[in-house]
Structure formats: C-alpha cells, structure tokens
Coordinates of C-alpha atoms and ligand atoms in Angstrom, one line a residue:
E146 CA 0.0 0.0 0.0
A147 CA 2.8 2.3 0.9
K148 CA 4.3 1.6 -2.5
T149 CA 1.1 2.7 -4.4
R150 CA 0.9 5.8 -2.3
G151 CA 4.5 6.6 -3.0
R152 CA 4.0 6.1 -6.7
G153 CA 0.9 8.3 -6.6
R154 CA 2.9 11.0 -4.9
V155 CA 5.6 10.8 -7.5
A156 CA 3.0 11.1 -10.3
F157 CA 1.5 14.1 -8.4
F158 CA 4.8 15.9 -8.2
D159 CA 5.5 15.0 -11.8
V160 CA 2.2 16.7 -12.9
Q161 CA 3.0 19.8 -10.7
L162 CA 6.5 20.1 -12.1
R163 CA 5.3 19.7 -15.6
E164 CA 2.6 22.4 -15.0
R165 CA 5.3 24.8 -13.6
L166 CA 7.6 24.1 -16.5
Q167 CA 4.8 24.6 -18.9
R168 CA 3.9 28.0 -17.3
Y169 CA 7.5 29.0 -17.3
L170 CA 8.0 28.3 -21.0
E171 CA 4.7 30.0 -21.9
L172 CA 5.4 33.1 -20.0
E173 CA 9.0 33.3 -21.2
Q174 CA 7.8 33.0 -24.8
D175 CA 5.0 35.6 -24.3
L176 CA 7.2 38.1 -22.5
R177 CA 9.0 38.8 -25.8
S178 CA 5.9 40.5 -27.2
A179 CA 4.4 41.8 -24.0
V180 CA 5.8 45.3 -24.3
D181 CA 4.7 45.6 -27.9
R182 CA 1.2 44.3 -27.1
G183 CA 0.9 46.9 -24.3
E184 CA 0.5 44.2 -21.6
L185 CA 3.1 45.8 -19.3
W186 CA 2.1 48.8 -17.1
L187 CA 3.4 50.5 -14.0
A188 CA 1.6 50.6 -10.7
Y189 CA 2.5 53.6 -8.5
Q190 CA 2.8 53.4 -4.7
P191 CA 2.9 56.6 -2.7
I192 CA 5.9 57.5 -0.5
V193 CA 5.3 59.8 2.4
N194 CA 7.8 62.3 3.8
L195 CA 7.6 62.0 7.6
H196 CA 8.9 65.6 8.2
S197 CA 6.3 67.3 6.0
N198 CA 3.6 64.6 6.5
R199 CA 2.9 64.7 2.8
V200 CA 3.3 62.4 -0.2
S201 CA 6.7 63.4 -1.7
G202 CA 7.0 60.7 -4.4
V203 CA 5.9 57.5 -5.9
E204 CA 7.6 54.2 -6.8
G205 CA 6.8 52.7 -10.2
L206 CA 6.3 48.9 -9.9
L207 CA 6.1 46.8 -13.0
R208 CA 3.0 44.8 -13.7
W209 CA 2.2 42.3 -16.5
T210 CA -1.4 41.6 -17.4
H211 CA -1.2 38.3 -19.4
P212 CA -4.2 37.6 -21.6
E213 CA -4.6 34.1 -20.1
H214 CA -2.7 34.0 -16.8
G215 CA -3.9 37.3 -15.5
T216 CA -1.5 39.5 -13.5
V217 CA 2.0 38.1 -13.3
S218 CA 4.3 39.3 -10.5
P219 CA 7.6 41.0 -11.4
E220 CA 9.2 38.6 -9.0
E221 CA 8.2 35.9 -11.5
F222 CA 9.0 37.5 -14.8
I223 CA 11.9 39.9 -14.1
P224 CA 14.2 36.9 -13.6
M225 CA 13.0 35.5 -16.9
A226 CA 13.8 38.8 -18.6
E227 CA 17.2 38.8 -16.9
E228 CA 18.0 35.4 -18.4
S229 CA 17.8 36.9 -21.9
D230 CA 18.5 40.4 -23.2
L231 CA 14.9 41.2 -22.8
I232 CA 15.6 43.0 -19.6
H233 CA 17.2 45.9 -21.5
H234 CA 14.1 46.4 -23.6
I235 CA 11.8 46.1 -20.6
G236 CA 14.1 48.2 -18.4
S237 CA 14.2 51.1 -20.9
W238 CA 10.4 50.9 -21.3
V239 CA 10.1 51.2 -17.5
L240 CA 12.4 54.2 -17.3
S241 CA 10.8 56.1 -20.2
T242 CA 7.2 55.3 -19.1
A243 CA 7.9 56.2 -15.4
V244 CA 9.4 59.6 -16.2
Q245 CA 6.9 60.5 -18.8
Q246 CA 3.8 59.6 -16.7
V247 CA 5.1 61.4 -13.6
A248 CA 6.2 64.4 -15.7
E249 CA 2.6 64.6 -17.0
Y250 CA 1.2 64.1 -13.6
R251 CA 3.3 66.9 -12.1
A252 CA 2.3 69.3 -14.9
R253 CA -1.4 68.4 -14.6
F254 CA -1.6 68.7 -10.8
D255 CA 1.1 71.3 -10.3
L256 CA 2.8 69.0 -7.8
D257 CA 6.5 68.5 -7.0
L258 CA 6.2 64.7 -7.1
R259 CA 9.3 62.5 -7.4
V260 CA 9.5 59.1 -9.0
K261 CA 11.5 56.0 -8.1
A262 CA 12.2 53.3 -10.6
N263 CA 13.8 49.9 -10.0
L264 CA 17.0 48.8 -11.9
S265 CA 18.0 45.2 -12.5
V266 CA 21.5 44.0 -11.8
R267 CA 21.8 43.4 -15.6
Q268 CA 21.1 47.1 -16.4
L269 CA 24.0 48.1 -14.1
E270 CA 26.3 46.2 -16.4
D271 CA 25.0 48.1 -19.5
P272 CA 27.4 50.9 -20.4
G273 CA 24.6 52.5 -22.4
L274 CA 22.4 53.0 -19.3
P275 CA 23.4 56.5 -18.3
E276 CA 22.6 57.8 -21.8
A277 CA 19.4 56.0 -21.9
V278 CA 18.4 57.6 -18.6
D279 CA 19.4 61.0 -19.9
R280 CA 17.4 60.5 -23.1
A281 CA 14.3 59.4 -21.1
L282 CA 14.6 62.5 -18.9
R283 CA 15.0 64.9 -21.9
G284 CA 12.1 63.4 -23.7
S285 CA 9.8 63.9 -20.7
G286 CA 11.0 67.2 -19.4
L287 CA 11.3 65.7 -15.9
P288 CA 14.1 67.3 -13.9
A289 CA 16.9 64.8 -13.2
R290 CA 16.7 65.4 -9.5
A291 CA 13.1 64.3 -9.4
L292 CA 14.1 60.8 -10.5
S293 CA 15.6 58.3 -8.1
L294 CA 16.9 54.9 -9.2
E295 CA 16.6 51.9 -6.8
I296 CA 19.1 49.2 -6.8
T297 CA 18.9 46.2 -4.5
E298 CA 21.7 45.6 -2.0
S299 CA 22.4 42.2 -3.6
A300 CA 22.6 43.7 -7.1
L301 CA 25.1 46.3 -5.8
M302 CA 27.2 43.6 -4.1
H303 CA 27.1 41.3 -7.2
D304 CA 30.0 43.2 -8.7
P305 CA 30.8 46.2 -6.4
D306 CA 33.4 47.8 -8.7
T307 CA 31.2 47.8 -11.8
A308 CA 28.3 49.1 -9.7
A309 CA 30.4 51.9 -8.2
H310 CA 31.5 53.0 -11.6
M311 CA 28.0 52.9 -13.0
L312 CA 26.6 54.8 -10.1
D313 CA 29.2 57.6 -10.5
E314 CA 28.2 57.9 -14.2
L315 CA 24.5 58.1 -13.3
R316 CA 25.2 60.7 -10.6
R317 CA 26.8 62.9 -13.2
Y318 CA 23.4 63.3 -14.9
G319 CA 21.9 64.5 -11.6
V320 CA 19.6 61.6 -10.8
R321 CA 19.4 60.3 -7.2
L322 CA 20.3 56.8 -6.2
A323 CA 18.8 54.6 -3.5
I324 CA 19.8 51.2 -2.1
D325 CA 16.7 48.9 -2.1
D326 CA 15.9 46.0 0.3
F327 CA 18.7 47.1 2.7
G328 CA 19.5 44.4 5.2
T329 CA 18.9 41.4 3.0
G330 CA 22.3 41.4 1.4
Y331 CA 25.8 41.2 2.9
S332 CA 27.3 44.5 2.2
S333 CA 29.9 46.0 4.5
L334 CA 29.7 49.5 5.7
A335 CA 33.0 50.2 4.0
Q336 CA 31.7 49.0 0.6
L337 CA 28.5 51.1 1.0
L338 CA 30.5 54.2 1.8
R339 CA 32.2 54.0 -1.6
L340 CA 28.9 54.3 -3.4
P341 CA 27.4 57.7 -4.3
L342 CA 24.0 56.9 -2.7
D343 CA 21.3 59.4 -1.6
S344 CA 19.0 57.1 0.4
L345 CA 18.6 53.7 1.9
K346 CA 15.4 51.7 1.9
I347 CA 15.1 49.4 4.9
D348 CA 13.6 46.1 3.8
R349 CA 10.1 45.4 5.0
S350 CA 11.2 42.3 7.0
F351 CA 12.8 44.7 9.5
I352 CA 9.6 46.8 9.7
N353 CA 7.3 43.9 10.3
D354 CA 7.7 43.5 14.1
I355 CA 8.8 47.1 14.8
A356 CA 5.7 47.9 16.9
H357 CA 5.9 44.8 19.1
S358 CA 9.6 43.9 19.3
H359 CA 12.2 45.9 21.1
D360 CA 14.9 43.9 19.2
S361 CA 13.4 45.0 15.9
E362 CA 13.1 48.6 17.0
A363 CA 16.8 48.5 18.2
L364 CA 17.9 47.1 14.8
V365 CA 16.0 49.7 12.8
T366 CA 17.3 52.4 15.2
S367 CA 20.9 51.3 14.5
I368 CA 20.4 51.1 10.7
M369 CA 19.0 54.6 10.8
A370 CA 21.8 56.0 12.9
M371 CA 24.4 54.5 10.5
A372 CA 22.6 55.8 7.4
H373 CA 22.2 59.3 8.9
A374 CA 25.8 59.4 10.0
V375 CA 26.9 59.1 6.3
D376 CA 24.1 61.4 5.1
L377 CA 21.7 58.9 3.6
G378 CA 18.0 59.5 3.8
V379 CA 16.1 56.6 5.2
I380 CA 12.9 55.1 3.8
A381 CA 11.0 52.4 5.5
E382 CA 9.3 49.8 3.3
G383 CA 6.3 47.7 4.1
V384 CA 4.5 49.9 6.6
E385 CA 1.2 48.1 7.1
T386 CA -0.1 49.7 10.3
P387 CA -0.5 53.1 12.0
A388 CA 1.5 51.7 15.0
Q389 CA 4.5 51.0 12.8
L390 CA 4.2 54.4 11.3
A391 CA 4.2 56.0 14.8
V392 CA 7.3 54.1 15.8
L393 CA 9.1 55.1 12.6
R394 CA 8.2 58.7 13.1
R395 CA 9.4 58.7 16.7
L396 CA 12.7 57.1 15.6
G397 CA 13.3 60.0 13.1
C398 CA 12.7 58.0 9.9
D399 CA 12.6 60.3 6.9
Q400 CA 10.1 58.6 4.6
A401 CA 7.7 55.7 4.7
Q402 CA 5.9 53.5 2.1
G403 CA 3.5 50.6 2.6
Y404 CA 0.0 49.2 2.3
Y405 CA -1.2 51.3 5.2
L406 CA -0.3 54.5 3.4
G407 CA -1.3 53.2 0.0
R408 CA -1.1 50.2 -2.3
P409 CA 0.5 50.3 -5.7
S410 CA -2.2 51.5 -8.1
P411 CA -2.8 52.4 -11.8
I412 CA -1.9 56.0 -12.6
Q413 CA -5.6 56.8 -13.2
E414 CA -6.2 56.1 -9.5
L415 CA -3.2 58.0 -8.2
P416 CA -5.0 61.2 -7.2
G417 CA -7.2 59.2 -4.8
T418 CA -4.4 57.1 -3.6
I419 CA -2.3 60.2 -2.8
E420 CA -5.2 61.9 -1.0
V421 CA -5.6 58.9 1.3
A422 CA -1.9 58.7 1.9
N423 CA -1.8 62.4 2.8
R424 CA -4.6 61.9 5.3
R425 CA -3.0 58.8 6.9
A426 CA 0.3 60.6 7.2
I427 CA -1.3 63.0 9.6
I428 CA -3.8 60.8 11.5
E429 CA -2.2 58.0 13.4
Ligands
C2E208 P1 10.8 46.4 -4.3 O1 11.4 47.4 -5.2 O2 11.4 46.2 -3.0 O3 9.3 46.9 -4.1 C1 8.5 46.7 -3.0 C2 7.6 45.5 -3.1 O4 6.9 45.4 -1.8 C3 6.5 45.7 -4.2 O5 6.2 44.4 -4.6 C4 5.3 46.3 -3.4 O6 4.1 46.0 -4.0 C5 5.5 45.5 -2.1 N1 4.9 46.2 -0.9 C6 4.8 47.6 -0.8 N2 4.2 47.9 0.4 C7 4.0 46.7 1.0 C8 3.4 46.4 2.3 O7 3.0 47.2 3.1 N3 3.4 45.0 2.6 C9 3.9 44.1 1.8 N4 3.8 42.8 2.1 N5 4.4 44.4 0.5 C10 4.5 45.7 0.2 P2 6.1 44.1 -6.2 O8 5.4 45.2 -6.9 O9 5.5 42.7 -6.3 O10 7.6 44.1 -6.7 C11 8.5 43.1 -6.2 C12 9.9 43.4 -6.6 O11 10.0 43.3 -8.0 C13 10.3 44.8 -6.3 O12 10.7 44.9 -4.9 C14 11.4 45.0 -7.3 O13 12.6 44.4 -6.7 C15 11.0 44.2 -8.5 N6 10.5 45.1 -9.5 C16 9.3 45.8 -9.5 N7 9.2 46.6 -10.6 C17 10.4 46.4 -11.3 C18 11.0 47.0 -12.4 O14 10.4 47.9 -13.1 N8 12.3 46.7 -12.8 C19 13.0 45.7 -12.0 N9 14.2 45.4 -12.4 N10 12.5 45.2 -10.9 C20 11.2 45.5 -10.5
MG209 MG1 12.1 49.2 -5.1
MG210 MG1 12.4 46.9 -1.6
MG211 MG1 12.0 43.7 -3.0

C-alpha cells in the first residue's frame, strides 16, 4: 500500500512540475511581445515624507497583465527577462514610461512629485544605461533630481566595482540613487561608503515587528543611525499599520511606504491614492 501511495505522490509531483515548467515556458515566450502588445504597465505606490507629512514621491512597480494567466508578478517575470537580453528592452520601457507619466502628472496637478524606478542587476552592467536615462529625462522634461533609481543591495554587491563606476556615471546626470531592500544582502559599511548613494530603503522584513519587538526597534534604530551618519536619507518599506508608522516617526525615519499609506495602483487612481496617503500621514 505504501508503495502505491509513493507512486501516486511521484505522479502528483510530476504533474505539478510539468505544469510549472509549462507555465515558465509559456510566460518566457509571451514576454517577448508583452511590451509591444501593451501588456506591461506601471503601478504607482505613494511614498510619504515624515517631516512634512505629505506624499513626496511614488515608486513605479512593474505589472504584466497576461491575456490568459492574468496579473503576473515582477518577482516571477523579471528573472526571466534577466535570463535573456529582454531585460534591457523592458528596463528602458520602465524608465521612459515612469518619467513620462510622472512628468505629465506633475504638470497636470502642479505638484512637485518625485518618482522612483527599479533597476535590474543586468542594467547596471550596461554601459549605455546613463545615456538611456538622460534620453528618457530629456524626452519627458522631468528634472533629473526628481528621478531616483533603486538598486537592491544584492545587485550592488554582485560586482561592487562595476556598480560603483555605473553609479558615478548616473550621478553625473543628476539623478538620485537609492539602495533597495537594505539588510537582506551582505554589504559591509566600507563597501557602501564608496557608493554615491542618496538614500537607503530598509527592507520590510525589519519593519514587520517594529511595533511589538524591542529587538526589531533596536535594529532599525541602528540602521537609521548608521545611514544618517553618512548622510543617507532613510525610507521604511512595508509599513502596514499606524502603529508601525508611529514608531518610525518617533525614531526619526525620513520617509515611509507601505500598504497602510497606499497600495500600488494604476496612474488613473493615483490622485485618490495620494489623497488617502496624505490623510493617513497625519492621523495615526
Ligand atoms: P521592491 O522594489 O522592494 O518593491 C517593494 C515591493 O513590496 C513591491 O512588490 C510592493 O508592492 C510591495 N509592498 C509595498 N508595500 C507593502 C506592504 O506594506 N506590505 C507588503 N507585504 N508588501 C508591500 P512588487 O510590486 O510585487 O515588486 C516586487 C519586486 O519586483 C520589487 O521589490 C522589485 O525588486 C521588483 N520590481 C518591480 N518593478 C520592477 C521594475 O520595473 N524593474 C525591475 N528590475 N524590478 C522591478
Ligand atoms: Mg524598489
Ligand atoms: Mg524593496
Ligand atoms: Mg524587494
């Protein structure tokens, strides 16, 4: 009996594995034409400045609406794009779309809104990136200082010398640079100090327990002290409750982002999303 059950389980895993492989191959194939078919779009999540208590910027987060599979997460398809050269095509689409949409939004609502866009580790290795960023900015009319590029800690540490060189180049064009998902990689303070960064985003895993755990609070306090000592602005990711927001404000965190303040939403819904975030930034 055990044998039959064992065989059934093998067959079950076999089916699951085959379905996963099938999905992978399908998505990988369809991703090639997703940009041209207009299936990619950016969701925007508000970022609140905790000194002015107002929304100061938005982060553009990539979404793929697949005709059969529905919304596919960037965590699933970005790695696929990185496996091929597609990441460059998608990456430049993200950049030009983000700066264009936010430039239009600023003009329409007469608002000094900043935009953050995420870079892949592969884009950091592309010598044409700084010019592509410059071209996107010129095409949109967005001032360079209103754009901030986010690079994950692990992407920066993948090849620190190449990254340092690229960041210097990008800085020359006047864009700001942020280290994303801080705390999940293994960078040393010495390595970080070499990089021309403007801000540091504390990964949401550190924010999660901040309202209930003294250890968590102590950890975030020390990350913030370190960042401020080297003149980096601090942004907390994954703020889901008013209690977390209150702690962050008490600790002197500069900016906050998370579901409590606002979820990533289509640009058409951004005015309402920003209004709610502005309200929640004041009322705790
Ligand atoms: P990220 O840049 O660290 O973005 C934050 C992620 O946390 C987003 O997931 C966001 O929706 C989610 N998030 C925001 N607030 C909360 C919260 O309060 N609670 C929880 N549980 N989650 C929250 P998303 O949109 O699925 O993106 C995942 C990752 O995919 C991003 O992490 C980023 O690394 C990558 N990504 C997104 N867009 C792009 C892009 O245009 N290019 C590249 N290369 N990567 C991108
Ligand atoms: Mg990010
Ligand atoms: Mg992050
Ligand atoms: Mg992340």
